[in-house]
CSV table of C-alpha atoms in Angstrom, one decimal:
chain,number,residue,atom,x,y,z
T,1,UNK,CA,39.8,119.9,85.4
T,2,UNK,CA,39.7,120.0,88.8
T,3,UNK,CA,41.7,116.8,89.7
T,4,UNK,CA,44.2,118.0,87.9
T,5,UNK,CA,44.4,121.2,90.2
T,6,UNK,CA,44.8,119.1,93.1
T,7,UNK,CA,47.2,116.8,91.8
T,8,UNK,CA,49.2,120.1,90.8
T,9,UNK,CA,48.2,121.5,94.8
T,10,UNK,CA,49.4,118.3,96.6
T,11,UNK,CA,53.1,118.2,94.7
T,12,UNK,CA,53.3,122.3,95.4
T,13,UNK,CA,52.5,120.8,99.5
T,14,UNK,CA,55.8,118.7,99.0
T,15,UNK,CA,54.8,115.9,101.3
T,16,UNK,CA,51.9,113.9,102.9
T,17,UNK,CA,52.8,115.2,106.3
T,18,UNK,CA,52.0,119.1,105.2
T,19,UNK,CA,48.3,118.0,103.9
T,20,UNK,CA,47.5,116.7,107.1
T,21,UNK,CA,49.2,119.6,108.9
T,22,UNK,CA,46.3,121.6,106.6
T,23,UNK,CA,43.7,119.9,107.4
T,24,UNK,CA,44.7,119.4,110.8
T,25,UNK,CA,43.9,123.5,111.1
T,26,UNK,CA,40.8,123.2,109.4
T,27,UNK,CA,41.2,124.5,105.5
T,28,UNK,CA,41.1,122.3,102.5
T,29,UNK,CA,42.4,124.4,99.8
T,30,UNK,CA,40.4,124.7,96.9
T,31,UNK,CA,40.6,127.1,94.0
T,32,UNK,CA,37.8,127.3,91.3
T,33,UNK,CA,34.7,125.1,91.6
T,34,UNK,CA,32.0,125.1,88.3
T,35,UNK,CA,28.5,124.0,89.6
T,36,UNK,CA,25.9,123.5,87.7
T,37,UNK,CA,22.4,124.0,88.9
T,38,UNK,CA,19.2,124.6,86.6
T,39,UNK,CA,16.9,127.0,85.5
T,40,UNK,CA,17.3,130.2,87.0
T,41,UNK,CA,13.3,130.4,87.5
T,42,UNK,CA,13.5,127.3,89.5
T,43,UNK,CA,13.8,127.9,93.4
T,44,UNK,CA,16.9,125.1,93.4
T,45,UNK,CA,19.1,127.9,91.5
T,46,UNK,CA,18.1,130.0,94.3
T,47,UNK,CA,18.9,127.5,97.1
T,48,UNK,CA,22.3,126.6,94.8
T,49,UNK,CA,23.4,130.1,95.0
T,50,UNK,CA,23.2,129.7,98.9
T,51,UNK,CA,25.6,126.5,98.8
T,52,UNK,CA,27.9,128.1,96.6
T,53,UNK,CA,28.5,130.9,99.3
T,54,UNK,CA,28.2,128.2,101.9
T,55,UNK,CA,31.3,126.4,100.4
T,56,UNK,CA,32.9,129.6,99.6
T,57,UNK,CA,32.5,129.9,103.5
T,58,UNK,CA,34.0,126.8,104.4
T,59,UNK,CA,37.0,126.5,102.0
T,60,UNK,CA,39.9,128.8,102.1
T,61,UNK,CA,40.3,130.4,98.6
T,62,UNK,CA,37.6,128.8,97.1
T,63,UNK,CA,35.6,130.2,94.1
T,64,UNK,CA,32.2,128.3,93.1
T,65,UNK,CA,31.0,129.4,89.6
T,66,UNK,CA,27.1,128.8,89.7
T,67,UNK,CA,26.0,128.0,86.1
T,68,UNK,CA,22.4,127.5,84.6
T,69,UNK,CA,22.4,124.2,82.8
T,70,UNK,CA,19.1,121.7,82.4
T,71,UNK,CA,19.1,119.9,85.7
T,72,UNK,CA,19.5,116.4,86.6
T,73,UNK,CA,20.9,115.1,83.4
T,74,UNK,CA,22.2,117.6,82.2
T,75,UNK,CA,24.4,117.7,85.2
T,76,UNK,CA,25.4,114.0,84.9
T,77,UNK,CA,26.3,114.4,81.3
T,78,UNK,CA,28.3,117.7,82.3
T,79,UNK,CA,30.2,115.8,85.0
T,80,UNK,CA,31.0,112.8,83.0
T,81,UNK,CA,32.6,115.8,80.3
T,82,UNK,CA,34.8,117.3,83.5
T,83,UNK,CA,32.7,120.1,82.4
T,84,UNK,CA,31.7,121.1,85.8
T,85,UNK,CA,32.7,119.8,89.3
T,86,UNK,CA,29.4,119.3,91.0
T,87,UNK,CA,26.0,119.2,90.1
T,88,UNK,CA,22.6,118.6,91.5
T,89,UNK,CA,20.3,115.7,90.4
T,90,UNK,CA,17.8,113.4,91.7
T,91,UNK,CA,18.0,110.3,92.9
T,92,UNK,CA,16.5,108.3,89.8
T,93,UNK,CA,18.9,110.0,87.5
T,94,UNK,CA,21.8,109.4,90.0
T,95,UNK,CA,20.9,105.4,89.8
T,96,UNK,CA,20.3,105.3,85.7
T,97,UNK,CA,24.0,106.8,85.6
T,98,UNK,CA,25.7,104.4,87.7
T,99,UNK,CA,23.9,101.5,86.6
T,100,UNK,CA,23.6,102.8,82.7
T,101,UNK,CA,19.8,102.2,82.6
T,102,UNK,CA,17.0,104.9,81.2
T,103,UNK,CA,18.7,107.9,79.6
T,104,UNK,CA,22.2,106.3,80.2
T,105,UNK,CA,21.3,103.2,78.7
T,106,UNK,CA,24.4,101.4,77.7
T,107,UNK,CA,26.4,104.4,78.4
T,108,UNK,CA,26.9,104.2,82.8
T,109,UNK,CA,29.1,106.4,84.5
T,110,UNK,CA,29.7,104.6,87.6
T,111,UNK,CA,31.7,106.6,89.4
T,112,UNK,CA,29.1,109.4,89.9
T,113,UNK,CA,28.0,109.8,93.5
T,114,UNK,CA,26.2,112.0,96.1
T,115,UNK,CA,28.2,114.7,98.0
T,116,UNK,CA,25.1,115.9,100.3
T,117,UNK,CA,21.0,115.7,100.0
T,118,UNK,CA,19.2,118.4,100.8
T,119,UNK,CA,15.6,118.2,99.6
T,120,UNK,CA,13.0,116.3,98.4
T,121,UNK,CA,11.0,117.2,95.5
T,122,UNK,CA,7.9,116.6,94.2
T,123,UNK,CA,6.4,116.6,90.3
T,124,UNK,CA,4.1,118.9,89.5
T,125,UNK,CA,2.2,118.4,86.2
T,126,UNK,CA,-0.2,121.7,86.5
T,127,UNK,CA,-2.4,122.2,83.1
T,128,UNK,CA,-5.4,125.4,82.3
T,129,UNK,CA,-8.2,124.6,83.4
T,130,UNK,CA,-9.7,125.7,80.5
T,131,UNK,CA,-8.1,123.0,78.4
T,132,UNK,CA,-10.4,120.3,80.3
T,133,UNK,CA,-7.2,118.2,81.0
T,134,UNK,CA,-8.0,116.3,84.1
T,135,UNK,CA,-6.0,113.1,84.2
T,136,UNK,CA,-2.6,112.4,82.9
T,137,UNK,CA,-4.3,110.5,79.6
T,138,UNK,CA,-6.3,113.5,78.9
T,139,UNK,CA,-3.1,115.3,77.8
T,140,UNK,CA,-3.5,112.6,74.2
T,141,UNK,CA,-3.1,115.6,71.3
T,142,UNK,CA,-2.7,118.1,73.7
T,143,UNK,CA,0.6,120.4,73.4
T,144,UNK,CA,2.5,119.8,76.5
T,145,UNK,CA,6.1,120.8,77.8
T,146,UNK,CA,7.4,118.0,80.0
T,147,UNK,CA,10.3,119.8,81.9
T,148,UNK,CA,13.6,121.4,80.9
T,149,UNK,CA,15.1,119.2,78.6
T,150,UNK,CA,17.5,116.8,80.3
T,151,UNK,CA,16.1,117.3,83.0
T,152,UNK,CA,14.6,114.5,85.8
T,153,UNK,CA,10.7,116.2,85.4
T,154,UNK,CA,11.6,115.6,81.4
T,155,UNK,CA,12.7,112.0,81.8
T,156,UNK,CA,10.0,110.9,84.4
T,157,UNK,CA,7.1,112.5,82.7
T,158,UNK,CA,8.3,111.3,79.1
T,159,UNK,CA,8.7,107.7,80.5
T,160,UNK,CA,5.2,107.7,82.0
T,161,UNK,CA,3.8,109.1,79.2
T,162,UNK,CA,5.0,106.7,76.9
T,163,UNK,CA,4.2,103.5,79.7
T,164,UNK,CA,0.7,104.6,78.9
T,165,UNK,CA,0.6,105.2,75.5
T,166,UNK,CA,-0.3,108.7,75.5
T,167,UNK,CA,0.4,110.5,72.6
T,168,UNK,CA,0.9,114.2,73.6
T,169,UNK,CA,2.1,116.8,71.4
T,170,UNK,CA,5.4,117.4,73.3
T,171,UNK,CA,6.9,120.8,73.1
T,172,UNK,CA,10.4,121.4,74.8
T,173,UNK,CA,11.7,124.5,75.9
T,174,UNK,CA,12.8,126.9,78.7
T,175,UNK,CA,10.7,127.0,81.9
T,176,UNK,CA,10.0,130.8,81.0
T,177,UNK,CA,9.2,129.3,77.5
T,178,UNK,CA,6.5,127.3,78.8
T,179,UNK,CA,5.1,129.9,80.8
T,180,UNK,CA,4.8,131.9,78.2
T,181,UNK,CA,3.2,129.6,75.8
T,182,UNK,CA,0.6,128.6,78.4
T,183,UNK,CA,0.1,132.4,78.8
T,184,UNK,CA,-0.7,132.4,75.0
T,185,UNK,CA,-2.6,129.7,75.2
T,186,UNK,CA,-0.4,127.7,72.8
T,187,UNK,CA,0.0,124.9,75.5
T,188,UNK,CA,-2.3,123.6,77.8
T,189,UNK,CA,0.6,123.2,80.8
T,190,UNK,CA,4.0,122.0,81.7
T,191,UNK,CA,5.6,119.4,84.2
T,192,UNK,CA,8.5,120.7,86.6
T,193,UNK,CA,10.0,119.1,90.0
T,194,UNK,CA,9.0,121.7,92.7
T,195,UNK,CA,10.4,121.9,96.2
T,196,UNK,CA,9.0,119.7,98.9
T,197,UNK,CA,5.1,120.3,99.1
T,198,UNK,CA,4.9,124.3,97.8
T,199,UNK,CA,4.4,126.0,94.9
T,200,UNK,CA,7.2,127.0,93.1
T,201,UNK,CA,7.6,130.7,91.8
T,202,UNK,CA,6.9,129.8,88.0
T,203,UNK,CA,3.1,128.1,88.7
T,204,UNK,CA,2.9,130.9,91.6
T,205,UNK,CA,3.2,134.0,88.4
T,206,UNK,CA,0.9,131.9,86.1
T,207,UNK,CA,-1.7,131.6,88.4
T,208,UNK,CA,-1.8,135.5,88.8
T,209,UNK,CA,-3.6,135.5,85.5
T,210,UNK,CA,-4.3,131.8,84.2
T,211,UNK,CA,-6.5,129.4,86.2
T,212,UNK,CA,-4.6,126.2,86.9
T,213,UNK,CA,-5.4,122.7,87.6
T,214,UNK,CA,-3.1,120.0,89.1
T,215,UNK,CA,-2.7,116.3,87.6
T,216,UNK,CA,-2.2,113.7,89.9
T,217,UNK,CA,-1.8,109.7,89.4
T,218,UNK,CA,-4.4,107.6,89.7
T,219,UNK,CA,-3.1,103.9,91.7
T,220,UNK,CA,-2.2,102.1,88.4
T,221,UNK,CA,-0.1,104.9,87.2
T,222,UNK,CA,1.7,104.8,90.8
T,223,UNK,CA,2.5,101.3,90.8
T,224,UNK,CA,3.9,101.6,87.1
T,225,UNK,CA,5.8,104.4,87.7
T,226,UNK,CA,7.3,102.8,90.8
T,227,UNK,CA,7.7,99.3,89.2
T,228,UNK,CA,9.1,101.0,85.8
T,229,UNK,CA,12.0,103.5,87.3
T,230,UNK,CA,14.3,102.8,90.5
T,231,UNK,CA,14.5,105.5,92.6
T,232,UNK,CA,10.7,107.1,92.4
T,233,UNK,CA,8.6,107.3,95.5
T,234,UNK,CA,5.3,109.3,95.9
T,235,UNK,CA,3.7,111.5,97.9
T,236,UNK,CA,0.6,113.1,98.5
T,237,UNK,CA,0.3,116.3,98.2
T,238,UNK,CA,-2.7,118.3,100.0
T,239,UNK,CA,-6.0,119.4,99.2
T,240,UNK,CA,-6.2,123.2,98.2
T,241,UNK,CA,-2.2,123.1,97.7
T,242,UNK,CA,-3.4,125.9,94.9
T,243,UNK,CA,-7.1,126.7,94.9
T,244,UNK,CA,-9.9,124.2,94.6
T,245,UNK,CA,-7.0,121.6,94.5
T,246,UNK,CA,-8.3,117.9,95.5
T,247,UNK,CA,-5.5,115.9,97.3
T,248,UNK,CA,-3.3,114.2,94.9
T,249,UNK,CA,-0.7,111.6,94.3
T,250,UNK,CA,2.5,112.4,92.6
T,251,UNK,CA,6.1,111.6,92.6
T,252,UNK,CA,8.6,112.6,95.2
T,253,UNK,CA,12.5,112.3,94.9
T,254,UNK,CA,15.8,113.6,96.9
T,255,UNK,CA,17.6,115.6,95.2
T,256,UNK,CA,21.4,115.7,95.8
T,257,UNK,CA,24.3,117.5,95.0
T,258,UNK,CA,26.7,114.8,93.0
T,259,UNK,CA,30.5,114.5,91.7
T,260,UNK,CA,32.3,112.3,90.6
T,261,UNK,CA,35.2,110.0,92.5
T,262,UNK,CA,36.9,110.7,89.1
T,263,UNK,CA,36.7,114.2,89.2
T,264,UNK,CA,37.3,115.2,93.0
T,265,UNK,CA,39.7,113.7,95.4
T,266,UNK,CA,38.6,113.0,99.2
T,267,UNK,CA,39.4,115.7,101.0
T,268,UNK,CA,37.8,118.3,98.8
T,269,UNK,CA,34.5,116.0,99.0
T,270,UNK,CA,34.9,115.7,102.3
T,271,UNK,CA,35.6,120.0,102.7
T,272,UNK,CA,32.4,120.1,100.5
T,273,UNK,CA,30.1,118.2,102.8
T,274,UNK,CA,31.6,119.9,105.9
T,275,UNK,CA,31.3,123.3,104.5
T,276,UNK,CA,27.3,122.7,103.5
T,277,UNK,CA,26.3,121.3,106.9
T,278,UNK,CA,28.7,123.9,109.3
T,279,UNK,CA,26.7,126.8,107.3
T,280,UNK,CA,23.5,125.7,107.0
T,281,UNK,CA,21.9,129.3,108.4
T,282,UNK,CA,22.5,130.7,104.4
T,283,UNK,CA,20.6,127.7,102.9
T,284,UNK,CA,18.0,128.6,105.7
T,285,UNK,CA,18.2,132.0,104.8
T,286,UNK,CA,17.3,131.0,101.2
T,287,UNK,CA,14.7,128.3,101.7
T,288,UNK,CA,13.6,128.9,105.1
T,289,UNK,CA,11.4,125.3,104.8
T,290,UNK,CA,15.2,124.1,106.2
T,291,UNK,CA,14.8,125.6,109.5
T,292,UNK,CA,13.6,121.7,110.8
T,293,UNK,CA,16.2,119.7,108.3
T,294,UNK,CA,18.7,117.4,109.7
T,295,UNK,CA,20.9,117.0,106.8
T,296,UNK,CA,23.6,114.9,108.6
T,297,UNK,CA,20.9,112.4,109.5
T,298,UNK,CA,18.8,112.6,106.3
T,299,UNK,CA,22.8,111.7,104.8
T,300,UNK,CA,22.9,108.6,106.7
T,301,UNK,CA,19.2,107.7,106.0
T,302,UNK,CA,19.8,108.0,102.1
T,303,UNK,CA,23.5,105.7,102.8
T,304,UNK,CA,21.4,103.3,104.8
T,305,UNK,CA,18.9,103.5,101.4
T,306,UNK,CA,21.4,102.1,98.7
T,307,UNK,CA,22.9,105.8,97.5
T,308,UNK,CA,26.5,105.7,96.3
T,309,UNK,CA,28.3,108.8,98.3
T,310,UNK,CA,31.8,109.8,97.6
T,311,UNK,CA,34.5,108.4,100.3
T,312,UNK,CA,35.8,111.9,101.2
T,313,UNK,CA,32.1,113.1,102.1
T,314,UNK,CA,30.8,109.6,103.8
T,315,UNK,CA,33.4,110.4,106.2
T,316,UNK,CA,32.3,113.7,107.2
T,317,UNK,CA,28.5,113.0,107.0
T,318,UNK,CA,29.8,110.2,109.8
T,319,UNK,CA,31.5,112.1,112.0
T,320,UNK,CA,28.9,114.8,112.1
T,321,UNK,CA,26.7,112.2,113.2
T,322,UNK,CA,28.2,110.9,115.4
T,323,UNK,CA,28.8,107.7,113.6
């Protein structure tokens, strides 16, 4: 899809000399760009939208459709289709596609890799408090949504449900599905990947008329969790995070924006990642938490950490570091 745009660009250019002469001046042409985000409910389509028109920005001509899809792997499974050109995920779903573990089990697309990080986020299981739930075994019988379906919140919380054995009545759906249903009092809560240590606005509009309770991990659950799927780190999150919260444990990934090396060609990755970091001020503007965020540095960190990036954009994240 897009590849074949470039290929079709670069012969149109006539010789190697007049690409460099183009970037030379500072413009990577680029035409249309299909990025697929998640649920528009979720704050990430909200912080998408800002990169979209960050990249717009930063590439002459450029046009980035901003799709819903259902997150992390979703994304992958988009990318691997040349369905869309970039797509954001977290870092446990990035490693299962490369390495063809977990939902890509015997099925790895290798070339998928990071363009830029720009957040991490952390799983919140939130339940009624009327339904008694307490602990992440209580949910047993209980009717549950687990995330967006193919999405990372689905996978992890699936996977830790089943590590335990516990047998909840899993109902999938939309994030405004959920809500709903826990409204109704069909389900007793829902599991989604929120940004960094706040409450996203789904769990902000239930608790405006349901009381809510958070589920954290107890130590064993942690060490299983961590043992069980590469990539998953945890966090605490604070006490009275929503009210009468205790401090809990939970999981905490990055979540990047990823291509594929078959799908985009260097300089466009590289025009990507120089784009997002030369107009930060609109993702600031959207998710003002970004005010403090070095993303050039929090780039290298996740390079230094074992995570594939694409060629084009580990030479810009480099040079904007000074590396």
């Amino acid at each position: 899809m897009f590849k074949r745009n470039m290929i079709a660009k670069r012969a149109a250019l006539g010789s190697a000399a007049a690409l460099s002469a183009t970037l030379v001046a500072g413009v990577v042409s680029a035409k249309d760009l299909t990025m697929g985000t998640t649920s528009p409910t979720s704050s990430h389509f909200t912080i998408s939208v800002a990169m979209s028109k960050a990249i717009e920005s930063g590439l002459e001509d450029a046009t980035v459709n901003v799709i819903e899809t259902g997150a992390s792997v979703d994304n992958v499974l988009r990318l691997a289709r040349d369905e869309i050109d970039l797509g954001l995920a977290t870092t446990d779903i990035l490693i299962s596609a490369r390495n063809g573990t977990g939902k890509f089990e015997g099925h790895a697309i290798p070339d998928t890799v990071a363009l830029y990080p720009y957040s991490a986020s952390v799983l919140l299981i939130a339940v009624t408090e009327d339904s008694g739930v307490t602990t992440l075994r209580e949910l047993a019988g209980k009717k549950f949504n687990p995330g967006i379906r193919g999405s990372a919140a689905e996978t992890l919380t699936t996977n830790v449900l089943s590590m335990f054995d516990v047998d909840a009545n899993l109902v999938h759906g939309a994030v405004g599905d959920a809500v709903e249903g826990i409204k109704n009092r069909q389900l007793v809560g829902y599991s989604k990947y929120g940004a960094a240590n706040s409450v996203d606005s789904t769990l902000q509009e239930l608790m405006t008329s349901t009381k809510m309770r958070l589920l954290g991990f107890t130590q064993e659950e942690e060490t299983a969790a961590k043992d069980a799927m590469e990539g998953v780190g945890f966090t605490t999150l604070p006490e009275g995070l929503i009210a009468d919260s205790e401090a809990i444990r939970v999981p905490k990934l990055n979540v990047f924006f990823l291509t594929r090396t078959g799908v985009m060609d260097d300089d466009t990755a590289y025009g990507i990642a120089r784009s997002i970091h030369q107009n930060m001020e609109l993702l600031v503007e959207a998710w003002p938490q970004l005010g403090d965020y070095d993303i050039a540095a929090d780039a290298l960190a996740t390079m230094d950490a074992g995570i594939a990036y694409h060629p084009g954009a580990v030479r810009y994240w480099k040079e904007a570091a000074g590396g």
